[in-house]
Amino acid sequence: MRADGRRPDELRPTTISPGFIGQALGSALVTAGRTRVICTANLEPQTPGWLKRGGWVTAEYSMLPGATRPRGRRDPGGRGKEIQRLVGRSLRAAVDLGRLVGRDGPLSIICDCDVIEADGGTRTASITGGYVALVIALRRLVAQGILEAAPIIAPVAAVSVGMVALGGGKETSALLDLPYAEDSVAAVDLNVVMRGEGMVEIQGTGEDGVFSRPELARMLDLAEHGCRQLFAIQAAALEVADA
Amino acid sequence: MRADGRRPDELRPTTISPGFIGQALGSALVTAGRTRVICTANLEPQTPGWLKRGGWVTAEYSMLPGATRPRGRRDPGGRGKEIQRLVGRSLRAAVDLGRLVGRDGPLSIICDCDVIEADGGTRTASITGGYVALVIALRRLVAQGILEAAPIIAPVAAVSVGMVALGGGKETSALLDLPYAEDSVAAVDLNVVMRGEGMVEIQGTGEDGVFSRPELARMLDLAEHGCRQLFAIQAAALEVADA
Amino acid sequence: MRADGRRPDELRPTTISPGFIGQALGSALVTAGRTRVICTANLEPQTPGWLKRGGWVTAEYSMLPGATRPRGRRDPGGRGKEIQRLVGRSLRAAVDLGRLVGRDGPLSIICDCDVIEADGGTRTASITGGYVALVIALRRLVAQGILEAAPIIAPVAAVSVGMVALGGGKETSALLDLPYAEDSVAAVDLNVVMRGEGMVEIQGTGEDGVFSRPELARMLDLAEHGCRQLFAIQAAALEVADA
Amino acid sequence: MRADGRRPDELRPTTISPGFIGQALGSALVTAGRTRVICTANLEPQTPGWLKRGGWVTAEYSMLPGATRPRGRRDPGGRGKEIQRLVGRSLRAAVDLGRLVGRDGPLSIICDCDVIEADGGTRTASITGGYVALVIALRRLVAQGILEAAPIIAPVAAVSVGMVALGGGKETSALLDLPYAEDSVAAVDLNVVMRGEGMVEIQGTGEDGVFSRPELARMLDLAEHGCRQLFAIQAAALEVADA
Amino acid sequence: MRADGRRPDELRPTTISPGFIGQALGSALVTAGRTRVICTANLEPQTPGWLKRGGWVTAEYSMLPGATRPRGRRDPGGRGKEIQRLVGRSLRAAVDLGRLVGRDGPLSIICDCDVIEADGGTRTASITGGYVALVIALRRLVAQGILEAAPIIAPVAAVSVGMVALGGGKETSALLDLPYAEDSVAAVDLNVVMRGEGMVEIQGTGEDGVFSRPELARMLDLAEHGCRQLFAIQAAALEVADA
Amino acid sequence: MRADGRRPDELRPTTISPGFIGQALGSALVTAGRTRVICTANLEPQTPGWLKRGGWVTAEYSMLPGATRPRGRRDPGGRGKEIQRLVGRSLRAAVDLGRLVGRDGPLSIICDCDVIEADGGTRTASITGGYVALVIALRRLVAQGILEAAPIIAPVAAVSVGMVALGGGKETSALLDLPYAEDSVAAVDLNVVMRGEGMVEIQGTGEDGVFSRPELARMLDLAEHGCRQLFAIQAAALEVADA
């Protein structure tokens, strides 16, 4: 049994509130346990200069200083940059960029993921919530007549899994959706981004030692199980947003 | 009548939710109309090197990119620095710094004010909400035995007032608590920070032309009226926080 | 009696030397007691991108490291940025920006205010001297046939006032034009920028405690008195410049 | 058949020249095809402040501007920071940090990986060559009597694998050790860091679409095969270094 | 004959006003033709960490934006950094650093050279004037009982010389003390720093083509001639300062 | 006799390997004793905005952190900026910029000089090797039909000379091509850049005291002797490159 009473294959209570920021083109507040992230998606005035054809989706990730104890620094530094590159790649995997072209030319969408409270899994929550903000933004562009259709390939969601020694023992178990308390003692930490049944990105790190192929398989099983539930939560949030 | 139906001397609907961020020592979400600011107060590991005696209170102010339409840039630049200096000075006016000394020496508290949605009045909301986060933090330090008593002199709150031509005319009226739509067309813009009956700070700018002594008097009357109500909202929020 | 022998309503000896820097389009050295600021006004190659119509006036403020004791740092940081925003707003109030348009399009003027010796009141001296440099620059543009007429609305000048306890007592008096020695012990510090009889900007801070409406009134009376004298000094300097 | 004539499971010609930089404590030039990286390992004067016990190993990764066509910019930006975090984590996995303690206290080693020519696989070459530079540095510290023994757990090496459509077709094959020409068209790109039989880190990205569990398995098989050969090349280079 | 009527071996009118900035420990305004530089010398709170014994002298060089036409940028960039390294080295050559040790330990002096108007020769004027500011600062430290004696080895002064084609011809002449108009068309530009009869530093650049040994000899002759006069001007200024 | 057995007028073993970096337009590895610099020359997409006519050549200079003992910092700071300005000026002296104009307009070439191991003389080696990389780049542009002919005026090379007290005595001798061990104890340090028989740039510094005209003459004699040999080494390298 885990410290918060969950089964190994159980997500934290997860909610997605669409339209949390009224002024953004698309937005969502995603909550996973105590982790909370505000995601807003907006048009950028122009696509990157190097882009030859189609549109673009990018992301910025940041954490409020008060989101952690002790208080963090405002400048995200290397870690923040690395995460926002991951979020950007993951959101782009959801979109048919070749069709992200509006009446007046290619479109560029930026998704800001700002962590207001952090308790592990902020990058995966950013992807899961960022997808909802992105879809709302695309749908509004369709409603405004700027896009003909929202060029979504399939939903993208992400979750963390890990090998953790429960109860202070030596033997590790595969656990789904690690809060900070588990993440900080995990022997292996794996973030998995999925689109439907396929993997968009996996990032696994043996924090203390190495991991084997069977351990990887057990973690991927959990991640697939978790992402299926996140797809359902995303769909429900988007239904609310449409209403 | 104003665009949002308020009387000239009426505040926007204003709420303060204490304890909004669980991991912070003190926190509050302040809402004034559509403007929303997360305020968190935390201990800094050390006081500034130039400080000879007593403790210190400082502030950081920032705005999420998605808080405005169009999307803002992440780096606050000169405007953000100027506002956080104002917030810091205002919060220090509420505190007897000479008594901000704990068991193990002088204490330094940093109050982060992060605007998650902006519709005018973000600096004054930061001060009003920052005060609540600060008091909660001080009370928790007392509860932890680090401070003997919370060294609060008196509550500090802030509000904007301005001279605005209603209905597109030439004649301006003094209005309390300007949203962005009024602020952007105001002939004069005045931010007033009060502690009890006294003024802590006033910053008035003739955005388009100059202002007279009688106009200043009318605006200060409104500001005093508004701050009295904000003191009551702060007190109610702190009562909830204590419960 | 004040430490330097002045009456409460007396300015420090103030001079403005027009044309101090031969290579600048417009320039002035302003001296207020020991405070000295070099102001130069020059054309910028282009107006800000966001400007829809008319010209623009901006300012940069900096202090030489050797201007203070102890020596200051070269990077102005937040305080310098805040001051240059104030100087820019104040100088723009003197100009009809809609008519700051030359033969070849809108003009942008930048006014550099560089403090070479600092003894309090550097921001107000920058505004008072910057106005003279600006007018000289505009007149030269007229002489060069670039502008039809100098689009000046009215002179702008600035002065500091404060509530200071003289002689180490408790009771404070309103004083005009504070040098560093008075500024650093002032209970209240107020910078006032005027255009003719109207206020362009007021910035008042209770450095140690709060201030009342009657105290504000006394300080504004002094500021109006001081600015009237500064307008005369500006006019005399501009007459010299024309000769 | 691949463009360079290799079999799918074949490494590029890979060499490691130990001691390439005479002034460094430990160094190696690693060459994988046209990719070349200079790795130098040196003592840092102190361990990070947050480190409670044991020593530390960190890395910096950079690319000479002339290493790519077209010429790159000198500032590595987000991508460089992300890679150096990966290299640092990977090298730390090779070391028993608790025993990285010298006569005079904990030791901190920094490994600089500077790419002098880039043709894909620069991050994995940095890890593979950085390990050799690190071991040489540790052995020299032992020779100097600063360390009692080199606290190496096991060799660490890294290689890239990917799913690439050969010959312009639709069907992808799993390929080992991608040069730029293959990497830039890969459907999936996976970097694998191994220590002995276990995985230290895996980073897989579906560059164009998603990947399945069987595809992941095929890529990991190749990576294990490649790392076994790299361990042999590392061992041979270290033998030369000892001679 | 030169454009300003000088003979080839004639300095521009050069003055040094000691004590120009009252708040600085030592100061001087140096004027060479239209070039004007404020030099201030002050104590730094500590010597550089890498300094094993004795004191240190360093310099900062900057140019006010309004000093040139067109207006310059505030950030000095590479050119400014290069000049301040030259000024620092030159001033250190005047001082016996081993004896720059006060009652309470080694002393560090920083000399700020801020160009307020630029017409060529700003770096050499900075050295010539900086020396005077430095000596005044050292003498004041002696007067304050902090130093036993001013550890001056010998005066240091600097001047520019160059090979310039007068009157638009092809043939170049060696000229002393180039203003901007000559400097910008010089075929060769040489800055010479002297201490007594010896050279402290020479920096010669063939701006357009190369220069020969005989040309170098002619330029050095002029530089020696100019520096002898500058030593006299420095001595006179220091005599005034003492009075 | 010098510590490394060389005569006073003897260069260190110096080699230039053309084409060291396959992806660069032009490249060379230059080795002078233990000092090694990679030089790559590439086209920049555009010439500087201020350039009125003709092409441009610029340089960047940097040092790998592992190039020195102890390890250096990655940011070159003022010293690096100063050196790259020298390298740029020197390489421009070799080129008839007015003819550096290709089929489609003026060309800009950037020469990166990256020191991979440093033992004194890195700036002069950068110039000597940078010239070879530059010529190879120009020749390739000719081969590609972009340039009609390589606009080289004459070869440029550089070497350091100095006055050094051998064997710990007081008396100094003029020495050619100083390694770090000699450079760090030199009384005078002089870098000389030559084009044919003429001097392009000289930079001499009395590191400890001053230097006389006869000493300067002895050092320049050595420098001319050294550059003649370097011209031969450059020519041989370019012949190899052509083959």
PDB file of C-alpha atoms in Angstrom, chain D residues 91-101 107 109 134 138-139 141-142 147-154:
ATOM      1  CA  LEU D  91      28.551   9.606 -15.955  1.00  0.00           C
ATOM      2  CA  ARG D  92      27.358   9.737 -12.343  1.00  0.00           C
ATOM      3  CA  ALA D  93      25.779   6.313 -12.872  1.00  0.00           C
ATOM      4  CA  ALA D  94      29.276   4.927 -13.480  1.00  0.00           C
ATOM      5  CA  VAL D  95      30.625   6.208 -10.175  1.00  0.00           C
ATOM      6  CA  ASP D  96      30.055   5.279  -6.568  1.00  0.00           C
ATOM      7  CA  LEU D  97      29.721   8.905  -5.487  1.00  0.00           C
ATOM      8  CA  GLY D  98      29.834   7.978  -1.812  1.00  0.00           C
ATOM      9  CA  ARG D  99      33.440   6.875  -2.327  1.00  0.00           C
ATOM     10  CA  LEU D 100      34.445   9.869  -4.472  1.00  0.00           C
ATOM     11  CA  VAL D 101      36.084  11.354  -1.416  1.00  0.00           C
ATOM     12  CA  LEU D 107      35.786  15.623  -4.849  1.00  0.00           C
ATOM     13  CA  ILE D 109      34.798  16.275 -11.284  1.00  0.00           C
ATOM     14  CA  LEU D 134      36.603  10.319 -16.338  1.00  0.00           C
ATOM     15  CA  LEU D 138      40.211   9.086 -11.430  1.00  0.00           C
ATOM     16  CA  ARG D 139      43.221   6.827 -11.993  1.00  0.00           C
ATOM     17  CA  LEU D 141      44.021  10.975  -8.715  1.00  0.00           C
ATOM     18  CA  VAL D 142      44.804   7.517  -7.343  1.00  0.00           C
ATOM     19  CA  LEU D 147      42.059   8.937  -3.952  1.00  0.00           C
ATOM     20  CA  GLU D 148      42.623   5.474  -2.532  1.00  0.00           C
ATOM     21  CA  ALA D 149      40.866   3.744  -5.414  1.00  0.00           C
ATOM     22  CA  ALA D 150      38.924   4.799  -8.491  1.00  0.00           C
ATOM     23  CA  PRO D 151      35.285   4.423  -7.378  1.00  0.00           C
ATOM     24  CA  ILE D 152      33.975   3.012 -10.650  1.00  0.00           C
ATOM     25  CA  ILE D 153      30.890   0.797 -10.455  1.00  0.00           C
ATOM     26  CA  ALA D 154      30.890  -0.340 -14.078  1.00  0.00           C
TER      27      ALA D 154
END
